[in-house]
């Protein structure tokens, strides 16, 4: 069960492609076969496994018979957060966002503010005019955009360019209620869609009384997460349905792609029921030393899987385990979630 296919998978994802990884496995013979499909090339074709994965939060484990199953995983583009403005709020927002899984890009025309020394390797920095940045960036409907430039002129320019595009996941702009009201009125007078303008999150951020740049950045990110997970802003005490679509475990994929014959096991959550610390699609690498990359939720449940996976590393073995976090025994062991999680362990 080599890791070469994950190198291809990562290359495709880094090119912005959306792909499906189909893993056919046999628990009796321990045989595993993996194939990658480009979703764009599959458009209009009826590939049953991929369609089932799309229906079930981008992952589906389909049982063919008592021994054989197929694990279908759909990998979408990373959630991109594009921040126009590399000032104090933009700086902290970029760093916080990159920690919670956003592919973060910052744009500013001031070299003193927009540079790799300041933002580091995890954040893409575009030091250019805002006008040129729109030519560089291929902004698409799945993106999240925040406008926190240094002035009304740049804010309005960026907003006009964004309003001329298709609907995005999120558009937020900083500014006082008065300034925002004036700008929205100007844009409507200029002929921009009133509906699109009403969908702009501005003034930006959840109302938590934020004052410092760090606090303002947190309030903005909390608002973005709310929109990402439940499609709207959360209201206290209101029941919500959270999107459980699996996240891209890029650190795990990168480790698999770079693997040089290390003894390891790949753990994938293939299904969950009830409340669980991680949802289907979460991945973790366990080396024979017990070192891990990624997580399936931590705690006692993860500790047991780590032990089993470490023992399997390098053996070419394959097994499925179910972690039961219900009942008194689970409660005594500190498994507070109360659901069930099924994992596939592949020794590599």
mmCIF file of C-alpha atoms in Angstrom:
data_model
loop_
_atom_site.group_PDB
_atom_site.id
_atom_site.type_symbol
_atom_site.label_atom_id
_atom_site.label_comp_id
_atom_site.label_asym_id
_atom_site.label_seq_id
_atom_site.Cartn_x
_atom_site.Cartn_y
_atom_site.Cartn_z
ATOM 1 C CA UNK A 1 0.000 0.000 0.000
ATOM 2 C CA UNK A 2 2.361 2.718 -1.247
ATOM 3 C CA UNK A 3 2.042 6.454 -0.792
ATOM 4 C CA UNK A 4 2.842 7.541 -4.382
ATOM 5 C CA UNK A 5 -0.830 8.117 -5.150
ATOM 6 C CA UNK A 6 -1.013 10.753 -2.411
ATOM 7 C CA UNK A 7 1.733 12.715 -4.153
ATOM 8 C CA UNK A 8 -0.456 12.809 -7.269
ATOM 9 C CA UNK A 9 -3.500 13.712 -5.177
ATOM 10 C CA UNK A 10 -1.661 16.599 -3.522
ATOM 11 C CA UNK A 11 -0.334 17.882 -6.854
ATOM 12 C CA UNK A 12 -3.865 17.908 -8.282
ATOM 13 C CA UNK A 13 -5.237 19.748 -5.246
ATOM 14 C CA UNK A 14 -2.405 22.308 -5.355
ATOM 15 C CA UNK A 15 -3.398 23.030 -8.980
ATOM 16 C CA UNK A 16 -6.897 23.885 -7.748
ATOM 17 C CA UNK A 17 -8.489 20.729 -9.132
ATOM 18 C CA UNK A 18 -11.298 18.861 -7.399
ATOM 19 C CA UNK A 19 -10.747 15.115 -7.289
ATOM 20 C CA UNK A 20 -12.134 11.857 -5.944
ATOM 21 C CA UNK A 21 -10.017 9.151 -4.323
ATOM 22 C CA UNK A 22 -11.601 5.701 -4.645
ATOM 23 C CA UNK A 23 -10.164 3.019 -2.349
ATOM 24 C CA UNK A 24 -11.294 -0.560 -2.954
ATOM 25 C CA UNK A 25 -10.282 -2.829 -0.096
ATOM 26 C CA UNK A 26 -10.738 -6.444 0.955
ATOM 27 C CA UNK A 27 -10.613 -7.222 4.680
ATOM 28 C CA UNK A 28 -10.024 -10.927 3.990
ATOM 29 C CA UNK A 29 -7.139 -10.742 1.481
ATOM 30 C CA UNK A 30 -5.891 -7.323 2.748
ATOM 31 C CA UNK A 31 -5.727 -6.150 -0.867
ATOM 32 C CA UNK A 32 -6.098 -2.397 -1.445
ATOM 33 C CA UNK A 33 -6.527 -0.610 -4.787
ATOM 34 C CA UNK A 34 -6.609 3.198 -5.062
ATOM 35 C CA UNK A 35 -7.573 5.386 -8.033
ATOM 36 C CA UNK A 36 -7.915 9.146 -8.519
ATOM 37 C CA UNK A 37 -10.600 10.753 -10.682
ATOM 38 C CA UNK A 38 -10.808 14.400 -11.740
ATOM 39 C CA UNK A 39 -14.323 15.668 -10.952
ATOM 40 C CA UNK A 40 -14.366 18.001 -13.957
ATOM 41 C CA UNK A 41 -13.646 15.068 -16.268
ATOM 42 C CA UNK A 42 -16.423 13.079 -14.578
ATOM 43 C CA UNK A 43 -19.010 15.805 -15.232
ATOM 44 C CA UNK A 44 -22.113 14.171 -16.661
ATOM 45 C CA UNK A 45 -20.845 10.648 -16.043
ATOM 46 C CA UNK A 46 -22.574 8.357 -13.569
ATOM 47 C CA UNK A 47 -19.840 7.085 -11.252
ATOM 48 C CA UNK A 48 -21.864 5.553 -8.441
ATOM 49 C CA UNK A 49 -19.234 5.738 -5.707
ATOM 50 C CA UNK A 50 -18.437 9.418 -6.316
ATOM 51 C CA UNK A 51 -22.126 10.330 -6.403
ATOM 52 C CA UNK A 52 -22.704 8.602 -3.063
ATOM 53 C CA UNK A 53 -19.767 10.481 -1.539
ATOM 54 C CA UNK A 54 -21.213 13.789 -2.765
ATOM 55 C CA UNK A 55 -24.522 12.902 -1.125
ATOM 56 C CA UNK A 56 -22.862 12.114 2.225
ATOM 57 C CA UNK A 57 -20.667 15.102 3.084
ATOM 58 C CA UNK A 58 -17.991 14.124 0.530
ATOM 59 C CA UNK A 59 -17.192 10.660 1.915
ATOM 60 C CA UNK A 60 -18.966 7.310 1.691
ATOM 61 C CA UNK A 61 -17.992 3.780 2.685
ATOM 62 C CA UNK A 62 -19.933 1.358 0.470
ATOM 63 C CA UNK A 63 -20.045 -2.332 1.371
ATOM 64 C CA UNK A 64 -19.992 -4.619 -1.686
ATOM 65 C CA UNK A 65 -20.059 -7.942 0.185
ATOM 66 C CA UNK A 66 -18.861 -9.402 3.503
ATOM 67 C CA UNK A 67 -15.187 -8.893 2.622
ATOM 68 C CA UNK A 68 -15.080 -6.119 0.016
ATOM 69 C CA UNK A 69 -15.871 -2.429 0.416
ATOM 70 C CA UNK A 70 -15.221 0.846 -1.384
ATOM 71 C CA UNK A 71 -14.246 4.078 0.348
ATOM 72 C CA UNK A 72 -15.059 7.096 -1.838
ATOM 73 C CA UNK A 73 -13.610 10.466 -0.804
ATOM 74 C CA UNK A 74 -14.223 13.712 -2.667
ATOM 75 C CA UNK A 75 -11.575 16.394 -2.172
ATOM 76 C CA UNK A 76 -12.810 19.906 -2.917
ATOM 77 C CA UNK A 77 -10.717 23.043 -3.230
ATOM 78 C CA UNK A 78 -9.383 24.392 0.033
ATOM 79 C CA UNK A 79 -11.474 27.147 1.571
ATOM 80 C CA UNK A 80 -9.674 30.331 0.514
ATOM 81 C CA UNK A 81 -9.776 33.489 2.590
ATOM 82 C CA UNK A 82 -8.626 36.520 0.619
ATOM 83 C CA UNK A 83 -7.844 39.545 2.780
ATOM 84 C CA UNK A 84 -7.497 42.916 1.068
ATOM 85 C CA UNK A 85 -5.403 44.986 3.463
ATOM 86 C CA UNK A 86 -2.268 43.934 5.360
ATOM 87 C CA UNK A 87 -2.635 46.342 8.279
ATOM 88 C CA UNK A 88 -2.971 45.318 11.914
ATOM 89 C CA UNK A 89 -6.425 43.722 11.620
ATOM 90 C CA UNK A 90 -5.548 42.001 8.337
ATOM 91 C CA UNK A 91 -2.313 40.648 9.810
ATOM 92 C CA UNK A 92 -3.975 38.999 12.803
ATOM 93 C CA UNK A 93 -6.936 37.772 10.743
ATOM 94 C CA UNK A 94 -4.601 36.003 8.308
ATOM 95 C CA UNK A 95 -2.698 34.231 11.066
ATOM 96 C CA UNK A 96 -5.812 33.163 12.983
ATOM 97 C CA UNK A 97 -7.503 31.970 9.768
ATOM 98 C CA UNK A 98 -4.537 29.869 8.676
ATOM 99 C CA UNK A 99 -4.671 28.084 12.054
ATOM 100 C CA UNK A 100 -8.260 26.925 11.454
ATOM 101 C CA UNK A 101 -7.706 25.540 7.974
ATOM 102 C CA UNK A 102 -8.182 28.428 5.547
ATOM 103 C CA UNK A 103 -5.832 28.789 2.584
ATOM 104 C CA UNK A 104 -5.092 32.426 3.347
ATOM 105 C CA UNK A 105 -4.040 35.137 0.890
ATOM 106 C CA UNK A 106 -3.300 38.762 1.790
ATOM 107 C CA UNK A 107 -3.167 41.653 -0.689
ATOM 108 C CA UNK A 108 -1.648 45.104 -0.165
ATOM 109 C CA UNK A 109 0.331 47.576 -2.274
ATOM 110 C CA UNK A 110 2.691 48.574 0.573
ATOM 111 C CA UNK A 111 5.917 46.479 0.707
ATOM 112 C CA UNK A 112 6.463 47.425 4.353
ATOM 113 C CA UNK A 113 3.176 45.728 5.274
ATOM 114 C CA UNK A 114 2.892 43.001 2.619
ATOM 115 C CA UNK A 115 6.013 40.837 2.789
ATOM 116 C CA UNK A 116 6.925 37.203 3.497
ATOM 117 C CA UNK A 117 9.141 38.141 6.450
ATOM 118 C CA UNK A 118 6.090 39.494 8.241
ATOM 119 C CA UNK A 119 3.503 36.883 7.238
ATOM 120 C CA UNK A 120 5.633 33.732 6.973
ATOM 121 C CA UNK A 121 5.330 30.734 4.687
ATOM 122 C CA UNK A 122 1.772 29.690 5.595
ATOM 123 C CA UNK A 123 0.189 32.798 4.050
ATOM 124 C CA UNK A 124 0.380 33.811 0.389
ATOM 125 C CA UNK A 125 1.374 37.468 0.084
ATOM 126 C CA UNK A 126 0.524 39.534 -2.988
ATOM 127 C CA UNK A 127 2.325 42.873 -2.860
ATOM 128 C CA UNK A 128 0.799 44.699 -5.790
ATOM 129 C CA UNK A 129 -1.886 47.225 -6.617
ATOM 130 C CA UNK A 130 -5.398 46.114 -5.741
ATOM 131 C CA UNK A 131 -6.286 46.417 -9.421
ATOM 132 C CA UNK A 132 -3.503 44.051 -10.493
ATOM 133 C CA UNK A 133 -4.347 41.662 -7.656
ATOM 134 C CA UNK A 134 -7.757 40.961 -9.194
ATOM 135 C CA UNK A 135 -5.995 39.927 -12.412
ATOM 136 C CA UNK A 136 -3.671 37.614 -10.450
ATOM 137 C CA UNK A 137 -6.404 36.059 -8.301
ATOM 138 C CA UNK A 138 -8.941 33.732 -9.833
ATOM 139 C CA UNK A 139 -11.699 34.543 -7.343
ATOM 140 C CA UNK A 140 -14.494 31.975 -7.416
ATOM 141 C CA UNK A 141 -17.790 31.404 -5.630
ATOM 142 C CA UNK A 142 -16.298 29.211 -2.893
ATOM 143 C CA UNK A 143 -13.992 31.997 -1.666
ATOM 144 C CA UNK A 144 -14.333 34.142 1.445
ATOM 145 C CA UNK A 145 -13.289 37.779 1.004
ATOM 146 C CA UNK A 146 -12.531 40.407 3.643
ATOM 147 C CA UNK A 147 -11.891 44.071 2.822
ATOM 148 C CA UNK A 148 -9.852 45.890 5.477
ATOM 149 C CA UNK A 149 -7.775 48.333 3.427
ATOM 150 C CA UNK A 150 -6.413 51.630 4.693
ATOM 151 C CA UNK A 151 -9.072 53.884 3.206
ATOM 152 C CA UNK A 152 -12.510 54.441 1.696
ATOM 153 C CA UNK A 153 -11.120 54.718 -1.834
ATOM 154 C CA UNK A 154 -9.476 51.279 -1.801
ATOM 155 C CA UNK A 155 -12.388 49.665 0.063
ATOM 156 C CA UNK A 156 -14.839 50.869 -2.548
ATOM 157 C CA UNK A 157 -12.659 49.816 -5.469
ATOM 158 C CA UNK A 158 -12.268 46.274 -4.069
ATOM 159 C CA UNK A 159 -15.968 46.023 -3.303
ATOM 160 C CA UNK A 160 -16.943 47.171 -6.812
ATOM 161 C CA UNK A 161 -14.678 44.551 -8.369
ATOM 162 C CA UNK A 162 -16.090 41.810 -6.124
ATOM 163 C CA UNK A 163 -19.706 42.824 -6.790
ATOM 164 C CA UNK A 164 -19.053 42.379 -10.503
ATOM 165 C CA UNK A 165 -18.216 38.699 -9.874
ATOM 166 C CA UNK A 166 -20.498 35.760 -9.095
ATOM 167 C CA UNK A 167 -21.874 35.358 -5.571
ATOM 168 C CA UNK A 168 -19.164 34.388 -3.077
ATOM 169 C CA UNK A 169 -19.403 32.405 0.138
ATOM 170 C CA UNK A 170 -18.702 35.548 2.155
ATOM 171 C CA UNK A 171 -17.950 39.229 1.554
ATOM 172 C CA UNK A 172 -17.133 41.365 4.573
ATOM 173 C CA UNK A 173 -15.940 44.968 4.802
ATOM 174 C CA UNK A 174 -14.718 46.965 7.764
ATOM 175 C CA UNK A 175 -16.134 50.402 8.530
ATOM 176 C CA UNK A 176 -18.457 52.352 10.796
ATOM 177 C CA UNK A 177 -22.223 51.987 10.339
ATOM 178 C CA UNK A 178 -22.407 55.497 8.925
ATOM 179 C CA UNK A 179 -19.571 55.022 6.410
ATOM 180 C CA UNK A 180 -20.889 51.634 5.334
ATOM 181 C CA UNK A 181 -24.414 53.028 4.876
ATOM 182 C CA UNK A 182 -23.117 55.833 2.648
ATOM 183 C CA UNK A 183 -21.023 53.454 0.536
ATOM 184 C CA UNK A 184 -23.903 51.013 0.047
ATOM 185 C CA UNK A 185 -26.185 53.865 -1.058
ATOM 186 C CA UNK A 186 -23.530 55.051 -3.534
ATOM 187 C CA UNK A 187 -23.172 51.558 -4.992
ATOM 188 C CA UNK A 188 -26.934 51.138 -5.427
ATOM 189 C CA UNK A 189 -27.092 54.530 -7.184
ATOM 190 C CA UNK A 190 -24.285 53.365 -9.482
ATOM 191 C CA UNK A 191 -26.394 50.379 -10.533
ATOM 192 C CA UNK A 192 -24.931 47.524 -8.511
ATOM 193 C CA UNK A 193 -27.316 44.771 -7.433
ATOM 194 C CA UNK A 194 -29.207 45.726 -4.277
ATOM 195 C CA UNK A 195 -29.530 42.058 -3.331
ATOM 196 C CA UNK A 196 -25.773 41.530 -3.566
ATOM 197 C CA UNK A 197 -25.097 44.664 -1.539
ATOM 198 C CA UNK A 198 -27.492 43.538 1.193
ATOM 199 C CA UNK A 199 -25.531 40.279 1.460
ATOM 200 C CA UNK A 200 -22.319 42.109 2.377
ATOM 201 C CA UNK A 201 -21.309 41.588 6.012
ATOM 202 C CA UNK A 202 -20.636 45.165 7.016
ATOM 203 C CA UNK A 203 -19.951 46.451 9.580
ATOM 204 C CA UNK A 204 -17.876 43.312 9.755
ATOM 205 C CA UNK A 205 -17.534 40.758 12.559
ATOM 206 C CA UNK A 206 -19.692 39.401 15.361
ATOM 207 C CA UNK A 207 -20.697 41.983 17.933
ATOM 208 C CA UNK A 208 -18.522 40.901 20.869
ATOM 209 C CA UNK A 209 -17.383 44.373 21.860
ATOM 210 C CA UNK A 210 -14.020 43.918 20.121
ATOM 211 C CA UNK A 211 -11.573 46.807 20.506
ATOM 212 C CA UNK A 212 -8.004 45.692 19.763
ATOM 213 C CA UNK A 213 -6.865 44.517 16.300
ATOM 214 C CA UNK A 214 -6.576 40.971 17.654
ATOM 215 C CA UNK A 215 -10.115 41.045 19.068
ATOM 216 C CA UNK A 216 -11.526 42.529 15.857
ATOM 217 C CA UNK A 217 -9.783 39.808 13.835
ATOM 218 C CA UNK A 218 -11.293 37.132 16.094
ATOM 219 C CA UNK A 219 -14.771 38.644 15.712
ATOM 220 C CA UNK A 220 -14.388 38.612 11.905
ATOM 221 C CA UNK A 221 -13.138 35.027 11.838
ATOM 222 C CA UNK A 222 -15.959 33.898 14.146
ATOM 223 C CA UNK A 223 -18.458 35.437 11.719
ATOM 224 C CA UNK A 224 -16.817 33.675 8.766
ATOM 225 C CA UNK A 225 -16.846 30.316 10.579
ATOM 226 C CA UNK A 226 -20.527 30.803 11.406
ATOM 227 C CA UNK A 227 -21.322 31.404 7.736
ATOM 228 C CA UNK A 228 -19.121 28.490 6.656
ATOM 229 C CA UNK A 229 -20.585 25.986 9.107
ATOM 230 C CA UNK A 230 -24.265 26.927 9.330
ATOM 231 C CA UNK A 231 -24.767 29.223 6.360
ATOM 232 C CA UNK A 232 -25.721 32.220 8.484
ATOM 233 C CA UNK A 233 -24.907 33.997 11.720
ATOM 234 C CA UNK A 234 -25.575 31.954 14.841
ATOM 235 C CA UNK A 235 -28.181 33.242 17.275
ATOM 236 C CA UNK A 236 -27.760 32.372 20.941
ATOM 237 C CA UNK A 237 -30.000 29.476 22.089
ATOM 238 C CA UNK A 238 -31.287 28.910 18.542
ATOM 239 C CA UNK A 239 -30.973 25.279 17.339
ATOM 240 C CA UNK A 240 -28.511 25.020 14.475
ATOM 241 C CA UNK A 241 -27.585 22.372 11.932
ATOM 242 C CA UNK A 242 -23.838 22.297 11.473
ATOM 243 C CA UNK A 243 -22.199 21.314 8.199
ATOM 244 C CA UNK A 244 -20.150 18.202 8.882
ATOM 245 C CA UNK A 245 -18.451 18.007 5.508
ATOM 246 C CA UNK A 246 -14.955 16.652 5.986
ATOM 247 C CA UNK A 247 -12.032 19.031 6.023
ATOM 248 C CA UNK A 248 -8.919 18.661 3.899
ATOM 249 C CA UNK A 249 -6.216 17.076 6.095
ATOM 250 C CA UNK A 250 -3.412 18.733 4.152
ATOM 251 C CA UNK A 251 -0.713 18.077 6.759
ATOM 252 C CA UNK A 252 -1.518 14.359 6.572
ATOM 253 C CA UNK A 253 -1.551 14.349 2.757
ATOM 254 C CA UNK A 254 1.780 16.207 2.647
ATOM 255 C CA UNK A 255 3.371 13.689 5.019
ATOM 256 C CA UNK A 256 2.082 10.793 2.902
ATOM 257 C CA UNK A 257 3.325 12.428 -0.301
ATOM 258 C CA UNK A 258 6.819 12.936 1.160
ATOM 259 C CA UNK A 259 7.034 9.496 2.763
ATOM 260 C CA UNK A 260 10.311 7.639 2.205
ATOM 261 C CA UNK A 261 9.372 4.069 3.111
ATOM 262 C CA UNK A 262 8.707 4.857 6.779
ATOM 263 C CA UNK A 263 6.695 2.282 8.675
ATOM 264 C CA UNK A 264 3.313 3.861 9.300
ATOM 265 C CA UNK A 265 -0.431 3.331 9.325
ATOM 266 C CA UNK A 266 -3.083 5.612 7.867
ATOM 267 C CA UNK A 267 -6.217 5.971 9.991
ATOM 268 C CA UNK A 268 -9.359 7.323 8.289
ATOM 269 C CA UNK A 269 -12.705 7.943 9.970
ATOM 270 C CA UNK A 270 -15.110 6.278 7.516
ATOM 271 C CA UNK A 271 -18.399 6.831 9.357
ATOM 272 C CA UNK A 272 -19.830 8.398 12.503
ATOM 273 C CA UNK A 273 -23.089 8.242 14.392
ATOM 274 C CA UNK A 274 -24.247 10.737 16.994
ATOM 275 C CA UNK A 275 -21.895 13.220 18.649
ATOM 276 C CA UNK A 276 -18.228 12.521 17.854
ATOM 277 C CA UNK A 277 -15.038 14.620 18.194
ATOM 278 C CA UNK A 278 -14.278 14.319 14.463
ATOM 279 C CA UNK A 279 -16.459 13.541 11.472
ATOM 280 C CA UNK A 280 -16.038 11.095 8.595
ATOM 281 C CA UNK A 281 -13.038 11.977 6.439
ATOM 282 C CA UNK A 282 -10.701 12.927 9.283
ATOM 283 C CA UNK A 283 -7.279 11.333 8.908
ATOM 284 C CA UNK A 284 -4.288 10.552 11.086
ATOM 285 C CA UNK A 285 -0.886 9.006 10.380
ATOM 286 C CA UNK A 286 0.583 6.767 13.085
ATOM 287 C CA UNK A 287 4.251 5.788 12.820
ATOM 288 C CA UNK A 288 5.676 2.621 14.350
ATOM 289 C CA UNK A 289 7.296 4.835 17.005
ATOM 290 C CA UNK A 290 3.880 6.123 18.097
ATOM 291 C CA UNK A 291 4.451 9.558 16.559
ATOM 292 C CA UNK A 292 1.298 10.960 14.935
ATOM 293 C CA UNK A 293 0.331 13.552 12.346
ATOM 294 C CA UNK A 294 -3.284 14.702 12.357
ATOM 295 C CA UNK A 295 -5.998 13.629 14.767
ATOM 296 C CA UNK A 296 -9.272 11.743 14.942
ATOM 297 C CA UNK A 297 -10.356 13.569 18.081
ATOM 298 C CA UNK A 298 -7.886 12.949 20.897
ATOM 299 C CA UNK A 299 -8.595 11.382 24.272
ATOM 300 C CA UNK A 300 -8.826 7.718 25.254
ATOM 301 C CA UNK A 301 -10.494 6.692 21.998
ATOM 302 C CA UNK A 302 -7.651 8.057 19.889
ATOM 303 C CA UNK A 303 -5.024 6.606 22.251
ATOM 304 C CA UNK A 304 -6.311 3.066 21.675
ATOM 305 C CA UNK A 305 -6.330 3.522 17.894
ATOM 306 C CA UNK A 306 -2.781 4.942 17.997
ATOM 307 C CA UNK A 307 -1.575 1.878 19.901
ATOM 308 C CA UNK A 308 -3.221 -0.552 17.460
ATOM 309 C CA UNK A 309 -2.109 1.398 14.379
ATOM 310 C CA UNK A 310 1.507 1.655 15.598
ATOM 311 C CA UNK A 311 1.651 -2.125 16.078
ATOM 312 C CA UNK A 312 0.302 -2.616 12.540
ATOM 313 C CA UNK A 313 2.794 -0.228 10.884
ATOM 314 C CA UNK A 314 4.783 -1.871 8.116
ATOM 315 C CA UNK A 315 2.789 -5.110 8.294
ATOM 316 C CA UNK A 316 0.608 -4.591 5.181
ATOM 317 C CA UNK A 317 -2.366 -5.311 7.428
ATOM 318 C CA UNK A 318 -5.817 -3.781 7.150
ATOM 319 C CA UNK A 319 -8.619 -3.579 9.684
ATOM 320 C CA UNK A 320 -11.726 -1.703 10.759
ATOM 321 C CA UNK A 321 -12.374 -0.651 14.342
ATOM 322 C CA UNK A 322 -15.433 0.953 15.912
ATOM 323 C CA UNK A 323 -15.029 3.329 18.832
ATOM 324 C CA UNK A 324 -18.112 3.329 21.045
ATOM 325 C CA UNK A 325 -18.386 6.522 23.083
ATOM 326 C CA UNK A 326 -21.796 5.658 24.512
ATOM 327 C CA UNK A 327 -22.666 4.024 27.841
ATOM 328 C CA UNK A 328 -21.118 3.985 31.290
ATOM 329 C CA UNK A 329 -17.749 2.462 30.362
ATOM 330 C CA UNK A 330 -17.085 5.123 27.754
ATOM 331 C CA UNK A 331 -18.146 7.799 30.238
ATOM 332 C CA UNK A 332 -15.735 6.456 32.846
ATOM 333 C CA UNK A 333 -12.913 6.586 30.298
ATOM 334 C CA UNK A 334 -13.664 10.240 29.568
ATOM 335 C CA UNK A 335 -15.331 9.798 26.166
ATOM 336 C CA UNK A 336 -17.784 12.632 26.650
ATOM 337 C CA UNK A 337 -19.177 12.890 23.097
ATOM 338 C CA UNK A 338 -21.578 9.955 23.270
ATOM 339 C CA UNK A 339 -21.499 8.742 19.667
ATOM 340 C CA UNK A 340 -19.853 6.017 17.590
ATOM 341 C CA UNK A 341 -16.951 6.361 15.187
ATOM 342 C CA UNK A 342 -15.751 3.716 12.708
ATOM 343 C CA UNK A 343 -12.177 3.907 11.412
ATOM 344 C CA UNK A 344 -10.224 2.154 8.676
ATOM 345 C CA UNK A 345 -6.583 1.421 9.571
ATOM 346 C CA UNK A 346 -4.270 0.806 6.594
ATOM 347 C CA UNK A 347 -0.722 -0.319 7.380
ATOM 348 C CA UNK A 348 1.771 1.232 4.965
#
